[in-house]
XYZ file of C-alpha atoms in Angstrom:
738
model
C 230.209 14.101 150.438
C 230.587 12.327 146.394
C 226.860 10.893 146.050
C 228.225 7.569 145.969
C 229.239 7.665 149.870
C 225.582 8.646 150.519
C 224.218 6.070 148.657
C 226.701 3.701 150.805
C 225.450 5.025 153.759
C 221.763 3.866 153.081
C 219.986 1.434 155.283
C 220.072 -1.886 153.907
C 215.896 -1.254 152.068
C 217.269 0.792 150.322
C 219.861 0.098 149.390
C 218.518 -3.153 147.506
C 216.957 -0.457 145.104
C 220.453 0.968 144.222
C 221.791 -2.924 143.514
C 218.295 -3.571 141.475
C 220.221 -0.235 139.102
C 222.854 -2.264 138.350
C 223.560 -5.192 135.607
C 225.808 -6.131 132.836
C 224.678 -2.647 131.210
C 226.713 -1.235 133.751
C 228.225 -2.935 136.124
C 228.913 -1.338 140.046
C 232.859 -2.283 139.623
C 232.716 0.587 137.077
C 230.463 3.058 139.473
C 232.581 2.573 142.639
C 235.946 2.445 141.123
C 234.955 5.330 138.902
C 232.619 7.109 141.023
C 234.520 10.670 141.430
C 234.843 11.200 137.407
C 231.676 9.427 136.898
C 230.104 12.102 138.942
C 231.588 14.809 137.243
C 231.175 14.320 133.655
C 227.716 14.929 131.922
C 225.959 12.193 131.086
C 222.246 13.491 130.811
C 224.168 16.432 128.193
C 226.118 13.442 126.802
C 222.974 10.534 126.261
C 221.336 13.061 123.928
C 224.794 14.226 121.463
C 226.550 10.919 119.844
C 229.550 13.201 120.212
C 230.004 13.770 123.381
C 228.936 10.223 124.275
C 231.502 9.506 122.093
C 234.041 11.120 123.577
C 232.800 10.165 126.983
C 233.007 6.277 126.483
C 236.514 6.504 124.803
C 237.664 8.414 127.975
C 235.096 5.220 130.224
C 237.788 2.995 129.241
C 241.186 4.928 129.144
C 239.638 5.690 132.880
C 239.207 2.077 133.548
C 242.284 1.002 132.035
C 243.771 3.269 134.388
C 241.925 1.388 137.455
C 242.749 -1.811 136.427
C 246.662 -1.207 136.262
C 246.658 0.502 139.830
C 244.226 -2.447 141.191
C 246.259 -4.201 143.731
C 243.858 -7.620 143.732
C 244.415 -10.072 141.043
C 240.483 -11.866 140.787
C 239.641 -7.693 140.950
C 241.894 -6.910 138.069
C 240.572 -9.620 136.404
C 236.992 -8.652 136.883
C 237.746 -5.357 135.807
C 239.952 -6.573 132.631
C 237.343 -8.499 131.789
C 234.654 -5.794 131.878
C 236.099 -3.483 129.963
C 236.174 -6.259 127.454
C 232.416 -6.621 127.213
C 231.813 -2.802 127.884
C 233.881 -2.462 124.424
C 231.317 -5.421 122.589
C 228.370 -3.734 123.903
C 229.104 0.080 122.906
C 231.639 0.412 120.662
C 229.181 1.161 117.958
C 226.682 3.132 120.539
C 227.871 5.087 122.816
C 224.820 6.900 123.046
C 222.901 3.877 125.127
C 225.631 3.418 127.662
C 225.601 7.019 127.946
C 221.625 6.970 128.319
C 222.348 4.271 130.775
C 224.799 5.766 133.195
C 222.412 8.979 133.380
C 219.392 6.395 134.145
C 221.617 5.091 136.960
C 222.362 8.774 138.610
C 219.344 10.149 138.286
C 218.082 7.467 139.804
C 220.557 7.739 142.455
C 219.143 11.430 142.871
C 215.681 9.878 143.345
C 216.934 7.023 146.610
C 218.795 9.830 147.905
C 215.983 12.126 147.831
C 213.482 9.363 148.775
C 215.616 8.563 152.097
C 215.705 12.303 153.690
C 211.616 12.842 153.451
C 210.400 10.605 156.071
C 208.403 9.241 155.012
C 207.419 7.536 150.952
C 204.496 9.072 149.242
C 201.698 6.346 148.246
C 202.748 7.018 144.798
C 206.095 5.592 146.078
C 204.806 2.951 148.186
C 202.016 1.462 145.572
C 205.385 1.919 143.195
C 207.201 -0.786 146.014
C 205.265 -2.551 147.710
C 205.990 -6.246 149.075
C 202.822 -7.122 147.400
C 204.312 -6.525 144.553
C 207.381 -9.111 144.562
C 204.782 -11.910 145.606
C 202.839 -11.865 142.942
C 205.470 -11.675 140.670
C 207.001 -14.776 142.112
C 203.883 -16.399 141.605
C 203.505 -15.565 138.179
C 207.245 -16.406 137.601
C 206.093 -19.939 139.216
C 202.817 -20.522 137.213
C 204.101 -19.591 133.838
C 207.226 -22.645 133.771
C 204.562 -24.779 135.900
C 202.794 -24.285 132.622
C 205.574 -24.406 130.113
C 206.821 -28.201 131.533
C 203.112 -29.059 131.000
C 203.091 -28.263 127.849
C 206.860 -30.069 127.304
C 204.890 -33.103 129.104
C 202.117 -32.885 126.388
C 204.752 -32.953 123.502
C 205.068 -36.573 125.038
C 201.883 -37.369 125.027
C 201.530 -36.772 121.469
C 204.169 -38.405 120.970
C 203.524 -41.449 122.384
C 200.189 -41.240 121.268
C 201.524 -41.007 117.845
C 203.573 -44.267 117.975
C 200.846 -46.007 119.697
C 198.571 -45.080 117.042
C 201.719 -46.212 114.500
C 201.670 -48.963 116.079
C 198.169 -50.412 115.622
C 197.683 -48.821 112.204
C 200.861 -51.654 111.081
C 198.747 -54.223 113.086
C 195.397 -52.929 111.238
C 196.361 -53.024 108.007
C 198.389 -56.482 108.919
C 195.426 -58.542 109.973
C 193.804 -56.831 106.520
C 196.154 -58.257 104.254
C 195.256 -62.142 105.806
C 194.060 -65.031 103.807
C 190.160 -63.849 104.587
C 189.804 -68.190 105.115
C 191.638 -67.521 108.293
C 189.182 -64.771 109.650
C 187.080 -67.374 111.486
C 190.824 -68.689 113.307
C 190.951 -68.714 117.331
C 194.862 -66.948 116.022
C 192.489 -64.502 114.070
C 189.822 -63.919 116.865
C 192.678 -63.254 119.302
C 193.967 -60.877 116.787
C 191.334 -58.693 116.128
C 190.933 -58.828 120.344
C 194.239 -57.460 120.706
C 193.814 -54.545 118.146
C 189.790 -53.689 119.685
C 192.367 -53.619 122.693
C 194.664 -50.763 121.145
C 192.280 -48.955 120.098
C 190.564 -48.732 123.097
C 193.743 -47.726 124.558
C 194.339 -45.211 121.587
C 190.676 -43.712 122.363
C 191.899 -43.190 125.982
C 195.165 -41.611 125.095
C 192.709 -38.963 122.801
C 191.009 -38.245 125.441
C 193.463 -38.149 128.281
C 195.489 -35.273 126.438
C 192.969 -33.587 124.533
C 191.897 -33.291 128.217
C 195.216 -31.912 129.817
C 195.300 -29.769 126.735
C 191.930 -27.980 127.769
C 193.005 -27.694 131.188
C 196.419 -26.261 129.731
C 194.274 -23.515 127.770
C 192.101 -22.459 130.698
C 195.225 -22.209 132.608
C 196.556 -19.810 129.914
C 193.628 -17.866 129.654
C 193.341 -17.775 133.607
C 197.117 -16.102 133.347
C 196.117 -13.707 130.770
C 193.288 -12.660 132.505
C 194.552 -12.318 135.690
C 197.773 -11.940 135.445
C 199.694 -11.115 132.732
C 197.210 -8.343 131.185
C 197.211 -6.257 134.937
C 201.210 -6.318 135.126
C 200.692 -5.147 131.514
C 198.791 -2.482 132.926
C 200.641 -2.104 135.764
C 204.134 -1.929 133.943
C 202.351 1.056 131.339
C 200.935 3.268 135.001
C 204.278 3.202 136.523
C 205.613 3.954 132.764
C 202.973 7.095 133.289
C 204.575 7.862 137.580
C 208.159 7.606 135.874
C 207.575 9.677 133.195
C 206.808 12.763 135.798
C 209.686 11.652 138.141
C 208.810 8.518 139.779
C 210.638 5.673 140.226
C 212.549 4.482 137.545
C 210.652 2.428 134.995
C 211.969 -1.612 135.348
C 210.085 -5.292 134.817
C 209.724 -5.006 130.986
C 212.339 -7.709 130.752
C 210.701 -9.646 132.775
C 207.179 -8.916 131.530
C 208.804 -9.594 127.802
C 210.380 -13.216 129.808
C 206.439 -13.729 130.424
C 204.643 -12.964 127.954
C 207.650 -15.117 125.774
C 207.085 -18.122 127.665
C 203.547 -18.605 127.434
C 203.361 -17.655 123.873
C 205.225 -20.362 122.908
C 203.057 -22.819 124.902
C 200.580 -21.336 122.858
C 202.195 -22.014 119.626
C 203.328 -25.116 120.507
C 199.661 -26.119 121.716
C 198.808 -25.341 118.295
C 200.991 -27.267 117.272
C 200.153 -30.301 119.197
C 196.906 -29.855 117.944
C 198.041 -29.446 114.330
C 199.421 -32.690 114.582
C 196.828 -34.786 116.181
C 194.604 -33.365 112.966
C 197.620 -35.229 110.912
C 196.786 -38.438 112.895
C 193.149 -38.137 112.522
C 193.556 -38.712 108.747
C 195.199 -41.948 109.583
C 193.261 -43.204 112.145
C 189.879 -41.980 113.277
C 186.853 -44.316 114.403
C 183.447 -43.597 115.739
C 183.085 -41.214 118.660
C 186.806 -40.201 117.944
C 187.549 -36.765 120.119
C 190.020 -35.644 118.164
C 187.077 -34.312 115.505
C 184.645 -33.821 118.297
C 186.876 -31.369 120.265
C 189.988 -29.961 118.251
C 188.183 -26.730 116.442
C 187.009 -25.480 119.701
C 190.662 -26.117 121.242
C 191.788 -24.795 118.139
C 189.720 -21.187 118.105
C 190.572 -20.772 121.269
C 193.810 -21.156 121.039
C 194.607 -18.979 118.242
C 192.105 -16.713 119.632
C 194.487 -16.210 123.157
C 197.751 -16.078 120.729
C 195.936 -12.835 118.605
C 195.115 -11.468 121.693
C 198.708 -12.024 124.065
C 200.488 -10.885 120.901
C 197.982 -7.104 120.186
C 198.590 -6.518 123.942
C 202.369 -7.288 123.613
C 203.025 -4.371 121.775
C 203.680 -1.768 123.923
C 205.355 2.446 123.527
C 208.785 1.389 125.286
C 210.022 4.907 124.877
C 207.655 8.037 124.972
C 207.813 10.196 122.828
C 210.168 12.555 123.513
C 212.493 15.793 122.352
C 215.909 15.191 122.861
C 216.345 19.126 123.789
C 214.169 17.931 126.774
C 214.831 14.325 128.099
C 213.655 14.633 131.235
C 210.359 15.948 130.271
C 208.492 13.930 128.347
C 205.759 13.752 126.097
C 205.457 17.826 125.430
C 206.692 18.276 121.470
C 208.028 21.835 119.993
C 206.561 22.059 116.293
C 209.776 22.413 113.756
C 211.826 20.253 116.613
C 212.894 16.509 116.105
C 211.298 13.828 118.625
C 212.347 10.083 119.168
C 209.752 7.489 120.256
C 210.177 3.895 119.971
C 208.140 0.756 120.076
C 208.716 -2.494 120.845
C 206.496 -6.576 120.749
C 207.149 -7.837 124.179
C 206.752 -11.532 122.617
C 209.973 -12.420 120.345
C 208.650 -14.255 117.436
C 211.753 -14.819 114.954
C 209.359 -16.019 112.507
C 208.745 -11.726 111.762
C 212.655 -10.609 112.192
C 213.154 -8.268 109.558
C 209.701 -7.957 107.865
C 207.147 -6.176 110.128
C 207.495 -2.316 109.847
C 205.280 -0.016 111.943
C 203.469 3.056 111.021
C 203.536 6.163 112.831
C 200.131 8.707 112.227
C 199.654 11.456 114.307
C 195.916 12.150 116.080
C 194.980 9.255 114.338
C 190.590 9.448 114.396
C 190.731 11.778 116.104
C 187.254 13.408 116.611
C 186.413 16.737 114.112
C 186.640 19.796 116.374
C 188.293 18.406 119.635
C 191.256 20.690 119.329
C 191.963 24.691 118.290
C 195.122 22.786 115.788
C 195.598 20.013 113.564
C 199.309 18.761 112.476
C 200.942 16.200 110.894
C 204.392 14.655 110.431
C 206.738 16.153 108.595
C 209.567 12.675 108.316
C 208.986 9.860 107.203
C 206.417 7.669 109.138
C 207.093 4.280 108.547
C 210.505 1.785 109.835
C 211.219 -1.974 109.869
C 211.496 -3.518 113.303
C 214.719 -5.203 114.471
C 216.042 -7.586 117.215
C 217.582 -5.104 119.588
C 220.438 -6.324 121.299
C 220.250 -5.077 124.070
C 216.962 -5.900 125.182
C 217.208 -9.576 124.967
C 216.591 -9.635 121.472
C 212.849 -8.808 120.533
C 212.286 -6.665 117.915
C 211.896 -3.058 118.290
C 212.023 0.299 116.363
C 213.145 3.198 117.152
C 211.672 6.785 115.449
C 214.754 9.593 115.839
C 213.714 11.791 113.613
C 210.407 12.568 114.004
C 208.839 16.166 113.295
C 205.813 17.861 113.269
C 204.461 20.860 111.404
C 200.790 22.681 111.682
C 198.651 22.409 109.481
C 197.795 25.422 107.640
C 193.739 26.721 106.379
C 193.246 28.333 103.152
C 191.100 30.902 105.502
C 193.284 31.799 107.968
C 191.620 30.723 111.134
C 192.909 27.303 112.997
C 189.150 25.500 113.141
C 186.795 25.329 115.938
C 188.266 28.247 118.708
C 187.954 26.347 122.034
C 187.868 27.274 126.157
C 191.601 25.211 126.186
C 194.781 27.069 125.671
C 197.218 25.688 123.845
C 199.108 23.564 126.916
C 195.867 21.697 127.825
C 195.313 20.685 123.825
C 195.741 17.160 124.068
C 197.131 14.941 120.805
C 198.384 11.145 120.605
C 200.785 9.223 118.010
C 199.715 5.986 116.979
C 201.600 3.224 115.647
C 200.398 0.110 113.446
C 201.497 -3.291 112.256
C 200.262 -5.966 109.815
C 202.127 -9.256 109.629
C 201.014 -13.144 109.657
C 202.575 -15.526 112.128
C 201.994 -19.349 111.723
C 198.927 -19.075 109.581
C 197.857 -16.401 111.961
C 197.179 -12.489 110.852
C 197.440 -10.356 113.033
C 196.835 -6.467 113.355
C 198.641 -4.676 115.981
C 198.163 -1.477 117.111
C 199.430 0.587 119.946
C 199.847 4.695 120.647
C 201.890 7.283 123.506
C 200.205 8.779 126.006
C 198.410 12.422 125.688
C 201.014 15.227 124.126
C 201.484 18.485 124.588
C 202.216 20.458 121.806
C 203.682 23.757 121.766
C 205.267 26.488 118.889
C 207.499 28.343 121.532
C 209.687 27.043 124.358
C 207.971 29.618 126.666
C 204.615 27.623 126.447
C 207.774 24.579 127.585
C 207.190 24.730 131.667
C 202.333 25.348 131.073
C 202.799 21.636 128.721
C 204.606 20.056 131.370
C 202.267 21.348 134.156
C 199.470 19.655 131.849
C 202.082 16.521 131.476
C 201.827 16.209 135.464
C 198.081 16.614 136.369
C 197.326 14.428 133.631
C 199.546 11.305 134.443
C 199.098 11.682 137.556
C 195.421 11.656 137.807
C 194.717 8.931 135.328
C 195.561 5.846 133.651
C 193.805 6.150 130.428
C 195.935 6.773 127.757
C 193.073 8.110 125.427
C 191.272 10.234 127.538
C 192.081 13.853 125.325
C 189.004 15.199 126.443
C 190.655 15.609 129.762
C 190.934 18.990 130.144
C 187.896 19.555 129.343
C 186.856 18.543 132.563
C 189.976 18.265 134.448
C 190.356 15.837 137.704
C 191.054 17.209 141.304
C 194.112 16.202 143.178
C 194.417 15.721 146.815
C 197.636 17.340 148.384
C 198.945 14.011 148.972
C 199.307 12.812 145.682
C 200.857 16.805 143.886
C 203.445 17.257 146.360
C 204.435 14.125 146.337
C 204.831 14.605 141.735
C 206.071 18.048 143.741
C 209.138 16.155 145.621
C 210.180 14.531 142.364
C 210.628 17.413 139.875
C 212.908 18.636 142.650
C 214.883 15.217 142.815
C 214.596 14.909 139.356
C 215.910 18.319 138.185
C 217.361 19.428 140.938
C 219.088 16.037 142.798
C 217.261 16.549 145.879
C 213.807 16.268 146.341
C 212.066 18.336 149.772
C 211.702 17.251 152.950
C 207.999 17.092 154.763
C 208.322 21.266 156.628
C 208.874 22.451 152.746
C 206.120 20.758 151.435
C 204.050 22.353 154.015
C 204.829 25.627 152.998
C 203.910 24.834 149.646
C 201.308 23.249 150.716
C 200.040 26.303 153.422
C 200.730 28.701 149.311
C 198.047 27.115 148.058
C 195.321 26.247 150.493
C 196.202 28.539 153.344
C 196.069 27.462 156.435
C 194.689 24.055 157.386
C 195.530 21.371 160.502
C 195.883 18.466 157.933
C 197.120 18.858 153.521
C 196.861 15.354 152.597
C 193.067 15.071 151.848
C 192.760 18.730 151.036
C 191.838 18.906 147.074
C 193.203 21.229 144.912
C 192.105 21.940 141.012
C 193.998 22.514 138.109
C 192.855 25.556 137.320
C 194.347 26.738 140.921
C 197.646 24.479 140.486
C 198.502 26.370 136.857
C 195.745 28.796 136.306
C 195.317 31.082 138.881
C 197.364 33.674 139.566
C 198.733 33.764 143.378
C 196.976 36.150 145.514
C 199.009 39.690 144.622
C 201.152 38.151 141.865
C 201.172 38.629 138.494
C 202.074 35.022 138.516
C 200.351 31.567 138.707
C 201.446 28.857 141.710
C 203.269 26.285 139.075
C 204.965 29.327 137.863
C 206.290 30.175 140.460
C 207.820 27.233 141.402
C 208.861 25.816 138.170
C 211.017 29.132 137.818
C 212.528 28.480 141.109
C 213.246 25.081 139.409
C 214.937 26.570 136.496
C 217.226 28.633 139.217
C 218.617 26.183 140.851
C 219.323 23.710 137.881
C 221.312 26.409 136.087
C 222.632 28.184 139.426
C 222.464 26.702 142.914
C 222.927 22.861 141.947
C 225.871 22.814 144.450
C 224.289 24.359 147.078
C 220.998 22.890 147.003
C 221.779 19.118 146.813
C 224.334 19.824 150.563
C 221.022 20.733 151.115
C 222.117 24.343 152.593
C 219.290 25.889 151.238
C 215.506 25.942 153.393
C 214.041 27.335 150.483
C 210.109 27.398 151.269
C 209.885 28.757 154.967
C 207.296 31.188 155.363
C 208.107 34.572 157.104
C 206.947 33.506 160.863
C 208.479 30.585 160.533
C 211.754 32.550 159.491
C 211.902 34.295 162.457
C 211.378 32.281 164.897
C 213.983 30.175 163.677
C 216.242 33.075 163.729
C 215.223 35.283 166.276
C 216.992 33.293 169.829
C 220.151 32.736 167.403
C 223.824 34.206 167.130
C 223.721 37.333 165.946
C 224.866 36.896 162.325
C 223.263 33.476 161.720
C 221.315 33.639 158.217
C 219.541 30.811 155.790
C 218.655 30.710 152.304
C 215.180 30.994 150.929
C 213.118 31.535 147.925
C 211.996 34.524 146.906
C 208.061 34.650 146.562
C 207.934 38.079 145.365
C 209.570 36.987 142.544
C 210.127 34.230 139.271
C 213.287 32.599 140.264
C 214.678 34.456 142.974
C 216.390 33.845 146.230
C 217.398 36.344 149.044
C 219.023 35.324 152.388
C 218.043 37.174 155.525
C 220.230 37.195 158.657
C 219.331 38.305 162.208
C 220.749 40.937 164.602
C 220.454 42.043 168.551
C 220.614 45.443 169.214
C 221.746 46.751 172.976
C 218.529 45.242 174.645
C 218.395 42.092 173.053
C 215.800 42.826 170.805
C 216.297 40.808 167.414
C 216.255 42.435 164.111
C 216.448 40.832 160.856
C 217.826 41.703 157.608
C 216.701 40.605 154.283
C 218.485 41.259 150.585
C 216.691 42.331 147.367
C 216.520 38.366 145.636
C 218.649 37.596 143.140
C 217.679 36.742 140.055
C 218.920 34.157 136.813
C 220.277 37.518 135.961
C 222.769 38.891 138.680
C 223.767 35.336 139.331
C 224.962 34.940 135.563
C 227.507 37.419 137.156
C 228.450 35.953 140.546
C 228.003 32.619 142.184
C 226.138 32.599 144.453
C 228.582 31.440 147.194
C 230.801 34.166 145.838
C 228.053 36.378 147.174
C 227.791 34.669 150.224
C 231.491 35.347 151.043
C 232.259 39.131 149.698
C 229.247 40.638 150.798
C 229.249 43.866 152.088
C 226.549 45.993 154.089
C 227.975 50.003 154.061
C 226.593 51.253 157.128
C 227.840 54.908 158.605
C 230.581 55.027 155.863
C 232.411 52.412 158.375
C 234.986 50.163 156.347
C 231.586 47.297 156.153
C 232.364 43.593 156.945
C 230.182 40.729 155.869
C 226.790 40.314 158.535
C 227.076 36.672 157.056
C 228.836 34.759 159.614
C 226.745 31.478 160.714
C 224.655 29.593 157.869
C 221.148 28.389 160.261
C 221.567 26.623 162.856
C 225.604 27.573 163.956
C 227.458 26.295 160.853
C 230.490 29.520 159.964
C 229.939 30.814 156.809
C 233.246 29.830 155.144
C 232.988 25.579 156.737
C 229.471 25.786 154.694
C 230.196 26.726 151.380
C 234.092 27.224 151.116
C 234.379 24.090 149.129
C 232.226 26.227 146.322
C 233.943 29.588 146.823
C 235.791 30.959 143.147
C 239.037 30.953 143.408
C 240.200 31.941 140.871
C 240.798 36.121 140.327
C 240.095 38.044 137.487
C 243.743 38.810 136.082
C 245.432 40.728 132.831
C 248.960 42.131 133.099
C 250.109 43.823 134.361
C 246.750 45.103 135.654
C 246.264 44.602 139.375
C 243.818 41.543 140.428
C 240.365 42.179 140.403
C 236.906 40.988 142.519
C 232.992 41.987 142.353
C 231.631 42.338 145.976
C 227.864 42.153 146.087
C 227.040 45.238 148.536
C 224.112 47.173 150.312
C 223.410 50.222 152.042
C 221.465 50.761 154.783
C 219.985 53.420 156.273
C 219.128 54.714 159.670
C 216.545 56.456 159.078
C 214.514 53.984 156.766
C 210.517 52.835 157.767
C 209.330 50.149 157.473
C 207.911 50.610 153.948
C 211.812 51.059 152.099
C 212.720 48.454 150.434
C 215.524 45.268 151.968
C 219.216 45.577 151.353
C 219.514 46.544 147.862
C 222.719 44.938 145.612
C 223.528 46.905 142.948
C 223.653 44.817 139.338
C 226.483 43.858 138.706
C 228.455 44.059 141.683
C 230.838 46.517 142.429
C 234.385 45.926 142.183
C 237.061 46.569 145.397
C 238.582 50.147 143.005
C 234.640 51.068 142.461
C 233.507 50.692 146.228
C 237.075 52.467 147.491
C 236.219 55.249 145.326
C 231.641 55.706 146.862
C 233.875 55.218 150.534
C 235.902 57.601 149.893
C 233.418 60.097 147.706
C 230.464 59.806 149.593
C 229.517 60.314 153.168
C 226.278 58.368 154.396
C 224.923 59.773 157.758
C 223.095 56.557 159.059
C 223.099 54.226 161.724
C 222.640 51.003 161.535
C 219.824 49.542 161.217
C 217.304 46.638 160.009
C 215.665 46.626 157.155
C 212.615 45.915 156.489
C 211.580 42.301 155.763
C 211.872 41.114 152.109
C 209.698 38.327 150.526
């Protein structure tokens, strides 16, 4: 079943999250009409390959034109034409952005499908999607609009005061210009009385508008303190969670709108105060409220503007190597990486003038890390208006590169206890500009980075990135791994499931996570609150094995991604199941029932175990030696299951694999993944590689499991073997393989 068909079968609650993914950047009409074609393309690679993205964009337009020509409904055909035109305008000069948008949507669809398979959401995902957050955002929308309307009304009040003052000024000067002899006349006295009444009204209006300004300024101050700043921190936390495979990061456009409207209100109040300052140059009097209150209000408004703009300078895209888009925050020396910063407050006054400088490990205390690096490429770039983000200022550094500093004495400085992948580094961004007379220093920094010099360090680096961003929201705690916090299993298991939904398309269910919890923590009545150390997760070897838990799990992820993805996404690989559970599941099943699980003794291995029943009904279990990436590179896993044979007693062998657990006929489950193309070179006969295992009747419980030759035999080799070798053996179970 296609991914899009699975999406359409979700419950309403999850479909609402899907609906949020699609807008003018990638309309749902295209996703619906071109579902099969879209899912058959490699958008993840195209998102980092401009040439490939351009080709896919051209092909997308061609597919869209074909869909449009076949559409019978006039209105839908009209809409598709409009979409075609909009896509060309939006992406013709930036096909890479289109590929990134589609890649993100497909990846988030997979995550939503994965969460639907789980019986309940994990605590982190719940916190990202709770209804309280939606209510909070609605309240924010209302407050920002109310403040904006209040400021607009004060504009009218200031204008009214200006008109009233002009009228007063005119009458006052007219009165002054009269003949002194008339000053004691009744008419003159009446005019003076009216003038005093006007001054009293002017004084009242000045006090009134200043009072209203004071209320609005306090309201903005409270808005920033109690809601805007927490929302910004919440977005940064969600960015951390998204960077390690969590829910899609959204809400930045909404934040930008709130911040921009609030900044516009503050700048407008500043202009109103400036206007009041101009008015007292013409008319002032004893106990005039403007010179008494304006200086303090000016300072408060400037303070709020400064901190609002300063806080709106954020890292929109954390540093990431294009070669590993789903593993941000890991940088390899000598390899280009990209990052992007954004100013969420739209300020037309500084268009094209704001330059951002990047610095690596700025102000890093001496002795904090063993290695030091510098940016090899240009580290300064001007911000520009970004059309795709509704006109905000942003800058993307696409060609940054790190180089390690060389030391004259041949040493790297202080040798600490931390490994290379536990050293944390930081990329800082600085900018300086002046707007409406205010000089503002902007500074922000990336989340902590891991710098590696060899791709073999990538798994360890990713473990550090996951552990850090799971357990702390402090972006500057570079000494974190000096004394790393412990994680609860409920926290860690959710993140581990995200790794499978991100890299392999389908997350882990409760049973699979329970098996992993047992592997890490031993038998427990409940795993949720059990705490786990960083060392046990990533550094210590599994008892009796030459590798750590994370190295084992990461190798499985790589195996799925490169060799097992279709079978994994069809939910045919049970994967993580203990020996006891495997036997319990199979023992009462028909002979030939098998299940697929990952090896516990090999890095990146998958095996299958099947059940047979003796004449007396006793269940016997057989497991094949695990298939690793080397063997799966020679023959697809589905073909191995189809063609697998066991040699026994010289009898013409047959495939012992009949039913995929619980009772799915083998061909029904795997036939669509079989490779139907046989190797044929005329005038030779076609050939097929066949995986074969040998079973010995005199095997003891200590013998190895069924083994397949590497690479598998061709039919010709098998016939030669069958004719020339005699096996005096009886079929029996092989020992259990890990």
